[in-house]
PDB file of C-alpha atoms in Angstrom:
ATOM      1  CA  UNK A 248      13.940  -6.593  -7.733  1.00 44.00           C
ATOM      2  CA  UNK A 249      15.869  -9.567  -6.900  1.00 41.00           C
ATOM      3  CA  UNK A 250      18.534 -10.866  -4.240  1.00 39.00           C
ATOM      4  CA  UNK A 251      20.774 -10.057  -6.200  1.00 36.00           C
ATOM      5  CA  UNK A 252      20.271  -6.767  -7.293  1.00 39.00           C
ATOM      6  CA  UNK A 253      19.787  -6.011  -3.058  1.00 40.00           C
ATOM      7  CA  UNK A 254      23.760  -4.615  -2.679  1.00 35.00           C
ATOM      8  CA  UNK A 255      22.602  -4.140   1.014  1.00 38.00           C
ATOM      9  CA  UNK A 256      21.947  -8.009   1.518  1.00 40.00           C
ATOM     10  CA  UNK A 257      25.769  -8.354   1.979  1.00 41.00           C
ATOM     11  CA  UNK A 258      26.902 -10.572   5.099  1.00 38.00           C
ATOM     12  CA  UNK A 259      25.688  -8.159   8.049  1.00 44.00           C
ATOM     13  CA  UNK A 260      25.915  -9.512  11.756  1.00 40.00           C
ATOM     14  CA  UNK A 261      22.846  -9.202  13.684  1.00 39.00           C
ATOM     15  CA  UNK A 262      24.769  -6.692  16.104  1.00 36.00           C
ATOM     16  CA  UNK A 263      24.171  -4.239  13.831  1.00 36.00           C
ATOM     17  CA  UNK A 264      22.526  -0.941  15.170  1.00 38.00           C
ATOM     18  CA  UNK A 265      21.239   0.334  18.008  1.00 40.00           C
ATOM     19  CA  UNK A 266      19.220  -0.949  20.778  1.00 43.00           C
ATOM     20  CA  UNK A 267      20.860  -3.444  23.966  1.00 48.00           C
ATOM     21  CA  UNK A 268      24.394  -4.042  23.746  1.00 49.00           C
ATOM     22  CA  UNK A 269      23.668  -8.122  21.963  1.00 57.00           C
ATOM     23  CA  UNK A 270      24.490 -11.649  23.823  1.00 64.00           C
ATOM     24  CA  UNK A 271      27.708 -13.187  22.296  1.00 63.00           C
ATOM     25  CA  UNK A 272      24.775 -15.715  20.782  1.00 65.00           C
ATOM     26  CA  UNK A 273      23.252 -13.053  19.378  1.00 70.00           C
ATOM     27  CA  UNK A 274      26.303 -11.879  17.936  1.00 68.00           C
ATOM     28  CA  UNK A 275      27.795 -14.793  16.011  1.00 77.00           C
ATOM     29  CA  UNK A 276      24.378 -14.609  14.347  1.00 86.00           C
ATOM     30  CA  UNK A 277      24.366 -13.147  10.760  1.00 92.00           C
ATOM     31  CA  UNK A 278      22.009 -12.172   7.409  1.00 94.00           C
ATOM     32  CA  UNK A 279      22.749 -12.842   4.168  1.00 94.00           C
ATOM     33  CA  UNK A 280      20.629 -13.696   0.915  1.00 95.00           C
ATOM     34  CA  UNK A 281      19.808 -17.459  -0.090  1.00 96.00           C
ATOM     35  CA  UNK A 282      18.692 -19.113  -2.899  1.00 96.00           C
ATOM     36  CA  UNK A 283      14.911 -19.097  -3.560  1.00 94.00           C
ATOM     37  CA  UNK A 284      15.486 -22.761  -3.532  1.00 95.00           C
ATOM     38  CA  UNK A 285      17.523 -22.861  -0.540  1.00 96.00           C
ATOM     39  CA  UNK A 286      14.423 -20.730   1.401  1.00 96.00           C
ATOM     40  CA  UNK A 287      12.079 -22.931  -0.280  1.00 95.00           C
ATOM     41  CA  UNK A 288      13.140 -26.239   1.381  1.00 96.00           C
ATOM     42  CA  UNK A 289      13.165 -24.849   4.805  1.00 96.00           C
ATOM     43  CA  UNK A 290       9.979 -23.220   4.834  1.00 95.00           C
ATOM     44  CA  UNK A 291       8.262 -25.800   3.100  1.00 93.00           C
ATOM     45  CA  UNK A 292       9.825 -28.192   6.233  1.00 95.00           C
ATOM     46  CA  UNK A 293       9.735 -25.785   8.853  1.00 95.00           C
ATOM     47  CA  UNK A 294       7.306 -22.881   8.789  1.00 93.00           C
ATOM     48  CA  UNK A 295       3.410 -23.542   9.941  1.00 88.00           C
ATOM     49  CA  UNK A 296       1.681 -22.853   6.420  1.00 85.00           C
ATOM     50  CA  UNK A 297       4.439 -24.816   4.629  1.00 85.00           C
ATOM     51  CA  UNK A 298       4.863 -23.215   1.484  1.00 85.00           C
ATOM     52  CA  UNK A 299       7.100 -20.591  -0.361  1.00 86.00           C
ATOM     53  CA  UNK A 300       4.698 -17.710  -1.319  1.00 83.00           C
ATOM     54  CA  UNK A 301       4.467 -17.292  -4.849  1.00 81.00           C
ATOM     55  CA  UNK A 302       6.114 -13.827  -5.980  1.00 86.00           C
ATOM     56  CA  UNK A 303       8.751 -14.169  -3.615  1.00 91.00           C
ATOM     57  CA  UNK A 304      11.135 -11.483  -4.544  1.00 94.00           C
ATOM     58  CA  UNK A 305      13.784 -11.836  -1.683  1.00 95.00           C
ATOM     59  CA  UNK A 306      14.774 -14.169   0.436  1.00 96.00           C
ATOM     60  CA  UNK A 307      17.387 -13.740   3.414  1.00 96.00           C
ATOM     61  CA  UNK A 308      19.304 -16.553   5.392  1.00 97.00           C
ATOM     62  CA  UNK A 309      19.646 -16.886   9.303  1.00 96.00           C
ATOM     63  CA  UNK A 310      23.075 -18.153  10.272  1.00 95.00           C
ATOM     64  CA  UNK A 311      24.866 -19.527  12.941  1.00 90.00           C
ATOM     65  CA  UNK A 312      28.185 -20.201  11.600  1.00 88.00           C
ATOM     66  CA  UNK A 313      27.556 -22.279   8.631  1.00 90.00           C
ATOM     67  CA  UNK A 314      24.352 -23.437   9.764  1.00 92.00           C
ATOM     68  CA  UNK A 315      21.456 -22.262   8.455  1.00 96.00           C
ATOM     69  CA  UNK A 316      18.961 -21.512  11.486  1.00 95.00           C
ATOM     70  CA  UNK A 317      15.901 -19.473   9.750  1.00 96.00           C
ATOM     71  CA  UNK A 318      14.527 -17.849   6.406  1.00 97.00           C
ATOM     72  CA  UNK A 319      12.829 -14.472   5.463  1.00 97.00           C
ATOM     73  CA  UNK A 320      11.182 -13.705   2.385  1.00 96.00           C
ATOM     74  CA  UNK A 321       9.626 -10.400   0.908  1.00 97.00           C
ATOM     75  CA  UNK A 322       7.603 -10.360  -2.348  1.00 93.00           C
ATOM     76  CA  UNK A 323       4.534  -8.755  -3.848  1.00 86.00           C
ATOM     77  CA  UNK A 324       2.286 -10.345  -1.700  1.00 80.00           C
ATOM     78  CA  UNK A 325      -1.840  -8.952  -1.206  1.00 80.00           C
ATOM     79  CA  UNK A 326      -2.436  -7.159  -4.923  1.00 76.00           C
ATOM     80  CA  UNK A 327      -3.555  -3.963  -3.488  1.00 85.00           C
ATOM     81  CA  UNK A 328      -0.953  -3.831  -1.063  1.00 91.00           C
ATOM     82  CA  UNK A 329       0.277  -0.851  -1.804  1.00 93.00           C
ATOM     83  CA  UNK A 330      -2.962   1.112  -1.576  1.00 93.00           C
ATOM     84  CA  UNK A 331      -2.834   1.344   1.742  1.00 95.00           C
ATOM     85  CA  UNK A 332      -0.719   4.637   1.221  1.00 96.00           C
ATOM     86  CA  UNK A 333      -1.635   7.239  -1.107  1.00 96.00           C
ATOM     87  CA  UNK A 334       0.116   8.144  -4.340  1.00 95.00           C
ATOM     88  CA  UNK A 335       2.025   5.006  -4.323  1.00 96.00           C
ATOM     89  CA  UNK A 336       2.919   2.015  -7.065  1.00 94.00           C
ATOM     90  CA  UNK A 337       3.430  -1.617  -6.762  1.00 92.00           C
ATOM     91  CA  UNK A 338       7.221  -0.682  -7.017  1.00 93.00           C
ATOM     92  CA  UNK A 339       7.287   1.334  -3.641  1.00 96.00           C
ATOM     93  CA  UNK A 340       5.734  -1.739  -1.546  1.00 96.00           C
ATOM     94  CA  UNK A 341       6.697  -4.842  -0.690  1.00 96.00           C
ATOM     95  CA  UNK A 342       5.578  -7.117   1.682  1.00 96.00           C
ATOM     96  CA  UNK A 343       7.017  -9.671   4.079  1.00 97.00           C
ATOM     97  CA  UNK A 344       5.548 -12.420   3.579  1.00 94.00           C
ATOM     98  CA  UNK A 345       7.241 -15.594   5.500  1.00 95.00           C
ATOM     99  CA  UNK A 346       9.475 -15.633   8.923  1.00 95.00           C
ATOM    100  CA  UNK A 347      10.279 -18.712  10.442  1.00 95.00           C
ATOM    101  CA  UNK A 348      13.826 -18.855  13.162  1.00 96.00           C
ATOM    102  CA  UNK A 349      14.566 -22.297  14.631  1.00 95.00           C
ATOM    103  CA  UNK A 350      13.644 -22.341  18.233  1.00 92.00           C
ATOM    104  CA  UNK A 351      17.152 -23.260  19.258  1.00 90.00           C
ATOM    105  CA  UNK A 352      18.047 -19.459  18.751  1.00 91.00           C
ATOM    106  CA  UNK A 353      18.342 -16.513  21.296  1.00 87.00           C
ATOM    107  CA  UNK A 354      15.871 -14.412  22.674  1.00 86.00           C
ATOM    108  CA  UNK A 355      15.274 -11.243  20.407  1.00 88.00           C
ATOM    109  CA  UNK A 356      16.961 -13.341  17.244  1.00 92.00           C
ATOM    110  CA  UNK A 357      13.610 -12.476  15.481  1.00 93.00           C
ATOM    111  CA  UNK A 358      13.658  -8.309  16.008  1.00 91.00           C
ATOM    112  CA  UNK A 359      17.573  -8.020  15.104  1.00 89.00           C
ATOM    113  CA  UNK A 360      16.860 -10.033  12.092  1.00 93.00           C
ATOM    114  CA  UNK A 361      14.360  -8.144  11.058  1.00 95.00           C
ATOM    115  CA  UNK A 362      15.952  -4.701  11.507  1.00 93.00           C
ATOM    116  CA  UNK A 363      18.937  -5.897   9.523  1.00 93.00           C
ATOM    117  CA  UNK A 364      16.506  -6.241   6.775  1.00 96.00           C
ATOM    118  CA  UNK A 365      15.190  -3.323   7.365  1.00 96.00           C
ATOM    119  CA  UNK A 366      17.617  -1.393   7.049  1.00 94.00           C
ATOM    120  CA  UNK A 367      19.236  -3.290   3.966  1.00 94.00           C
ATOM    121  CA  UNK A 368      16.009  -2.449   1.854  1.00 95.00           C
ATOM    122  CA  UNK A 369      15.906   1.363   3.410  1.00 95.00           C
ATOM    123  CA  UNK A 370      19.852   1.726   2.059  1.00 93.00           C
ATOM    124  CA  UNK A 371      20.039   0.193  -1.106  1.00 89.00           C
ATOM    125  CA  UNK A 372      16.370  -0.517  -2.434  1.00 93.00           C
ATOM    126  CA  UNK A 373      13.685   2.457  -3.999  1.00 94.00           C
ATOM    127  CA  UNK A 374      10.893   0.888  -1.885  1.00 96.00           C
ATOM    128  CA  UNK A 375       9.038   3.240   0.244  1.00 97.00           C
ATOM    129  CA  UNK A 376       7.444   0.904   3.310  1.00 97.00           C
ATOM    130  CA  UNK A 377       6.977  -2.748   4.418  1.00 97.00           C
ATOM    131  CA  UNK A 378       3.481  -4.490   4.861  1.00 97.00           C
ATOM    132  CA  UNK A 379       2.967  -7.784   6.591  1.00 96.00           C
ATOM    133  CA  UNK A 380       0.117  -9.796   7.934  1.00 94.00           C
ATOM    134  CA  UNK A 381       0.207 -11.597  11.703  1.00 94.00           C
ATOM    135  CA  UNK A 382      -2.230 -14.535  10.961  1.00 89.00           C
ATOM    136  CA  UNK A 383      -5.067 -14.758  14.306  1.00 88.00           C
ATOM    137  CA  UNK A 384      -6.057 -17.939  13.439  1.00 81.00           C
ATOM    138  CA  UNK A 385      -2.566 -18.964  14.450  1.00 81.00           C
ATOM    139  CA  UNK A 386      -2.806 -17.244  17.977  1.00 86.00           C
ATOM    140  CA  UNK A 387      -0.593 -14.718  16.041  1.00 87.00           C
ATOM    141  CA  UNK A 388      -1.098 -11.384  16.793  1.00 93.00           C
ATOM    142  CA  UNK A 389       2.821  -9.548  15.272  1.00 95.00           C
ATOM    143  CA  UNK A 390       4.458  -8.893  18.745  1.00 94.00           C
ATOM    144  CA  UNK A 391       7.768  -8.937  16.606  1.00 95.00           C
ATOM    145  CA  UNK A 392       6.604  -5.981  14.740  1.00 97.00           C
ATOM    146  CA  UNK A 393       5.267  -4.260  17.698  1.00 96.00           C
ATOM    147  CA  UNK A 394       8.706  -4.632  19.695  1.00 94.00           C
ATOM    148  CA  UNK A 395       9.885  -3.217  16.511  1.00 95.00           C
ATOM    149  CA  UNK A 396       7.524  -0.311  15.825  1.00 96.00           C
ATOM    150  CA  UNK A 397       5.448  -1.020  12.934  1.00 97.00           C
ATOM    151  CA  UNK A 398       2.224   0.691  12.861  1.00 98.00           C
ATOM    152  CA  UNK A 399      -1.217  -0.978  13.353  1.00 97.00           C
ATOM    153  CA  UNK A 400      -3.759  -1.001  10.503  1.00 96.00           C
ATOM    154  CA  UNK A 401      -6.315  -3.296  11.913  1.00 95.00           C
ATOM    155  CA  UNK A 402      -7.927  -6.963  10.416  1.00 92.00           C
ATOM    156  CA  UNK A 403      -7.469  -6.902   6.660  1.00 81.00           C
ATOM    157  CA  UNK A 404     -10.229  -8.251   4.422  1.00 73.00           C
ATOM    158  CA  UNK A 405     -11.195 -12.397   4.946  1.00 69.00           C
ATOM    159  CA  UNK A 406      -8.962 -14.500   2.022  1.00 65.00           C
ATOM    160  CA  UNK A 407      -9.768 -17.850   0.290  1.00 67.00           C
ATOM    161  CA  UNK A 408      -6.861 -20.763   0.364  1.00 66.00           C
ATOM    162  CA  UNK A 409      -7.050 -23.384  -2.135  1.00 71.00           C
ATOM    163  CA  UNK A 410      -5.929 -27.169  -1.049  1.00 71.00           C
ATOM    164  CA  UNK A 411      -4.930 -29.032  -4.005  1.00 70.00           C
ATOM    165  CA  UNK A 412      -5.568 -32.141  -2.508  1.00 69.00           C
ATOM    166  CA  UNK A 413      -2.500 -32.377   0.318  1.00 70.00           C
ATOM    167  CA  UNK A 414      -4.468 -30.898   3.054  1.00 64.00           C
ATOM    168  CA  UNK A 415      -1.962 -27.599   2.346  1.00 66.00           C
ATOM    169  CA  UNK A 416      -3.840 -24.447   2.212  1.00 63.00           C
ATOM    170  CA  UNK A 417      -2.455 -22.092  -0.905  1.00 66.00           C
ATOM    171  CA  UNK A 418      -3.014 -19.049  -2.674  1.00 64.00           C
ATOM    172  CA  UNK A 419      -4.028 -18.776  -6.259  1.00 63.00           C
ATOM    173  CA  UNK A 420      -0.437 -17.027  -6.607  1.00 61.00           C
ATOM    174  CA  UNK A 421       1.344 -19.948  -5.123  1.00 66.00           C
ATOM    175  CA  UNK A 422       0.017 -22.472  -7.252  1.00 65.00           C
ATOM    176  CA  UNK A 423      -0.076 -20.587  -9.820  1.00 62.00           C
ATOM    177  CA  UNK A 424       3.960 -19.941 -10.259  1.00 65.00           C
ATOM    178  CA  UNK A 425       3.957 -23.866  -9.831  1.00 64.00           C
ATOM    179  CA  UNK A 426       1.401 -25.144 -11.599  1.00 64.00           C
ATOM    180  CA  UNK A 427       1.418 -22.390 -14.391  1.00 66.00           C
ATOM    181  CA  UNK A 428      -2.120 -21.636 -14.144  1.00 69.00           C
ATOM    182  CA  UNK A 429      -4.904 -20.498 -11.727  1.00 64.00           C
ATOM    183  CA  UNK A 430      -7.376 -21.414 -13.953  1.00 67.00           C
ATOM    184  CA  UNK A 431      -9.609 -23.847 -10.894  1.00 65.00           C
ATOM    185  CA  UNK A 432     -11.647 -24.812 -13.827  1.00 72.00           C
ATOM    186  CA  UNK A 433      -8.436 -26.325 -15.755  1.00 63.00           C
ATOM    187  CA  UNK A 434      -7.332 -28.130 -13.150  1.00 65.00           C
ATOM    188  CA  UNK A 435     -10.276 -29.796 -12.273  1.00 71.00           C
ATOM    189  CA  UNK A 436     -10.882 -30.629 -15.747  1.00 70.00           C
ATOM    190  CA  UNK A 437      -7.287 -31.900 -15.798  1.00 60.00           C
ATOM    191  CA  UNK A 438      -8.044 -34.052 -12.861  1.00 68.00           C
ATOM    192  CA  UNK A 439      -6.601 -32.123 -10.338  1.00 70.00           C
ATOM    193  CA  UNK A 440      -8.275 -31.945  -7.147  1.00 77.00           C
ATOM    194  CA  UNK A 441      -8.871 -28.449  -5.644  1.00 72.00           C
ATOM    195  CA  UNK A 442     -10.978 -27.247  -2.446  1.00 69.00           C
ATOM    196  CA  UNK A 443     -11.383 -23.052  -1.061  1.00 71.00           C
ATOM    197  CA  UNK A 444     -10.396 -23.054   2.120  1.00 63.00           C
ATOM    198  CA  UNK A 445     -11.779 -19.683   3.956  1.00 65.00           C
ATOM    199  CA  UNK A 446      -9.183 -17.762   6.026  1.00 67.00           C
ATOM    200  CA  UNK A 447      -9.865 -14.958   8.619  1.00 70.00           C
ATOM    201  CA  UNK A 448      -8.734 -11.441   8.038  1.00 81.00           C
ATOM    202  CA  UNK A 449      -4.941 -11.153   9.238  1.00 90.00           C
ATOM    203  CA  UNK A 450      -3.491  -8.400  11.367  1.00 95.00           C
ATOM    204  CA  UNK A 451      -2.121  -5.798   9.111  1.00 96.00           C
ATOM    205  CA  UNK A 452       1.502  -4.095   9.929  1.00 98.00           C
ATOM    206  CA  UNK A 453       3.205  -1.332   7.808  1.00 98.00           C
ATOM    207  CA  UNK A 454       6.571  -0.503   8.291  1.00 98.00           C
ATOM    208  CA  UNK A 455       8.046   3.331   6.649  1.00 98.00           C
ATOM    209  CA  UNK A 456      11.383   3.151   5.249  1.00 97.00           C
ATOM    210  CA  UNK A 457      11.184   6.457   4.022  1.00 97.00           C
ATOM    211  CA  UNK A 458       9.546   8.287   6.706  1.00 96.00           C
ATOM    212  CA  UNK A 459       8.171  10.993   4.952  1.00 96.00           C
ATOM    213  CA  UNK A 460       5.675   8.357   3.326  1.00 97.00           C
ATOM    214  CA  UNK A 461       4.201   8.032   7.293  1.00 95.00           C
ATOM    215  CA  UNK A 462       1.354  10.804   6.489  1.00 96.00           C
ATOM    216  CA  UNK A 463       0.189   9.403   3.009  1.00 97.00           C
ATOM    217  CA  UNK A 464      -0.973   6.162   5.142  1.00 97.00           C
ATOM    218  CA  UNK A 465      -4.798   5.972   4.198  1.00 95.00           C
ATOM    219  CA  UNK A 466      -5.661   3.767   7.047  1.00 95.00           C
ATOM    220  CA  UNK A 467      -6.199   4.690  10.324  1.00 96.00           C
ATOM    221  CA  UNK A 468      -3.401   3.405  13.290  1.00 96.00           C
ATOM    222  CA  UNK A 469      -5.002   1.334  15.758  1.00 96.00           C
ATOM    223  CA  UNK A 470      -3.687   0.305  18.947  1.00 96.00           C
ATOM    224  CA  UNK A 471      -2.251  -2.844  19.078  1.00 96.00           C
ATOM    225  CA  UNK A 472      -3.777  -6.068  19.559  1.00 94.00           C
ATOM    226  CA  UNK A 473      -3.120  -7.696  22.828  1.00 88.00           C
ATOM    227  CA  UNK A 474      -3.406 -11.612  24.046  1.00 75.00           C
ATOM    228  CA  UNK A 475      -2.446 -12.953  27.602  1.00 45.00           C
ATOM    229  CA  UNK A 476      -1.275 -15.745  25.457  1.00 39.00           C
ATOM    230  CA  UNK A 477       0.997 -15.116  22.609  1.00 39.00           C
ATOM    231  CA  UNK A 478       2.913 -17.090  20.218  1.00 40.00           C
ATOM    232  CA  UNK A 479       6.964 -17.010  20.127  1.00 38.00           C
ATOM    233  CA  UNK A 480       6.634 -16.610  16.256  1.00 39.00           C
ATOM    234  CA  UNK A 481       3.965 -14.197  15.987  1.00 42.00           C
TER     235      UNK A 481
END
């Protein structure tokens, strides 16, 4: 799967669909795909973790006008992923795995974006449902996805970053589409400089696409985690 090969990733304005009738801000926004590259820069600049995950798949462009305000990307992300529902591949999951909207945009900017994405993967794509992780140790919880239905899975399993000697936590993934290898021996004996960095479990969000997958979900849904303080990027 690529950008490219995503017919629904055509310009689409953010008014899109259903829900409140959109502010004229809100309006002028739109969603198109960008460059690996392109989403690469930004996130690396802008978004907390400050890295483009390797196995990024898609990635989708915020705009306002000609300016680009924000980045999404999807890709394979966790390798079991798509265990979480029964009876399905690697080709019927994919996972968001970075979000990041400049704070000079509207209110809501984050839940029409996503459901433009949405439903450009439900038209034109074979994949089945959506997972994505809302990071604690951020003070994220995934009010975005709640606001926007996703069901609650609960804390996935603790992960192990790897800082290659820039203080920038990574998965083995990540370096490894860079480095080409994730070989920790190699790169130590090669004088690299490499350090595990323990993460927290992450709260877990699937999304259906196809709807009829909702009762092959092999997880129990939770209720949603709550905060009296939450993040505007969560």
């Amino acid at each position: 799967m690529s950008a490219g090969s995503v017919a629904a990733a055509r310009p689409e304005s953010i008014q899109a669909g259903g829900g409140a009738i959109p502010t004229p801000a809100l309006q002028s926004l739109t969603v198109r795909p960008i460059s690996h590259r392109a989403a690469k820069e930004l996130l690396v600049r802008s978004h907390y973790l400050h890295t483009m995950p390797g196995g990024t798949k898609l990635a989708f462009g915020i705009f306002s006008g000609d300016r680009l305000m924000g980045a999404v990307t999807l890709g394979v992300g966790p390798f079991n992923a798509h265990r979480l529902v029964s009876g399905a591949t690697h080709g019927d999951c994919i996972c968001l795995t970075r979000l990041w909207l400049d704070d000079g945009l509207p209110k809501n900017s984050e839940s029409r974006v996503l459901a433009v994405i949405l439903r450009s993967l439900a038209r034109d794509t074979s994949v089945k449902f959506v997972v994505t992780y809302a990071d604690p140790s951020a003070g994220h919880l995934g009010t975005i996805y709640q606001a926007g239905g996703w069901l609650y899975t609960g804390v996935s399993e603790p992960s192990v970053l790897y800082d290659l000697g820039d203080g920038v936590g990574r998965h083995s993934r990540t370096f490894g589409h860079s480095l080409g290898t994730r070989s920790l021996r190699y790169l130590r004996r090669h004088g690299t400089k490499v350090s595990p960095i323990e993460r927290p479990g992450k709260h877990r969000y699937v999304y259906f696409l196809d709807k009829s997958w909702s009762d092959k979900l092999n997880v129990p849904v939770q209720p949603y985690p709550k905060s009296n303080t939450l993040s505007r990027f969560n």
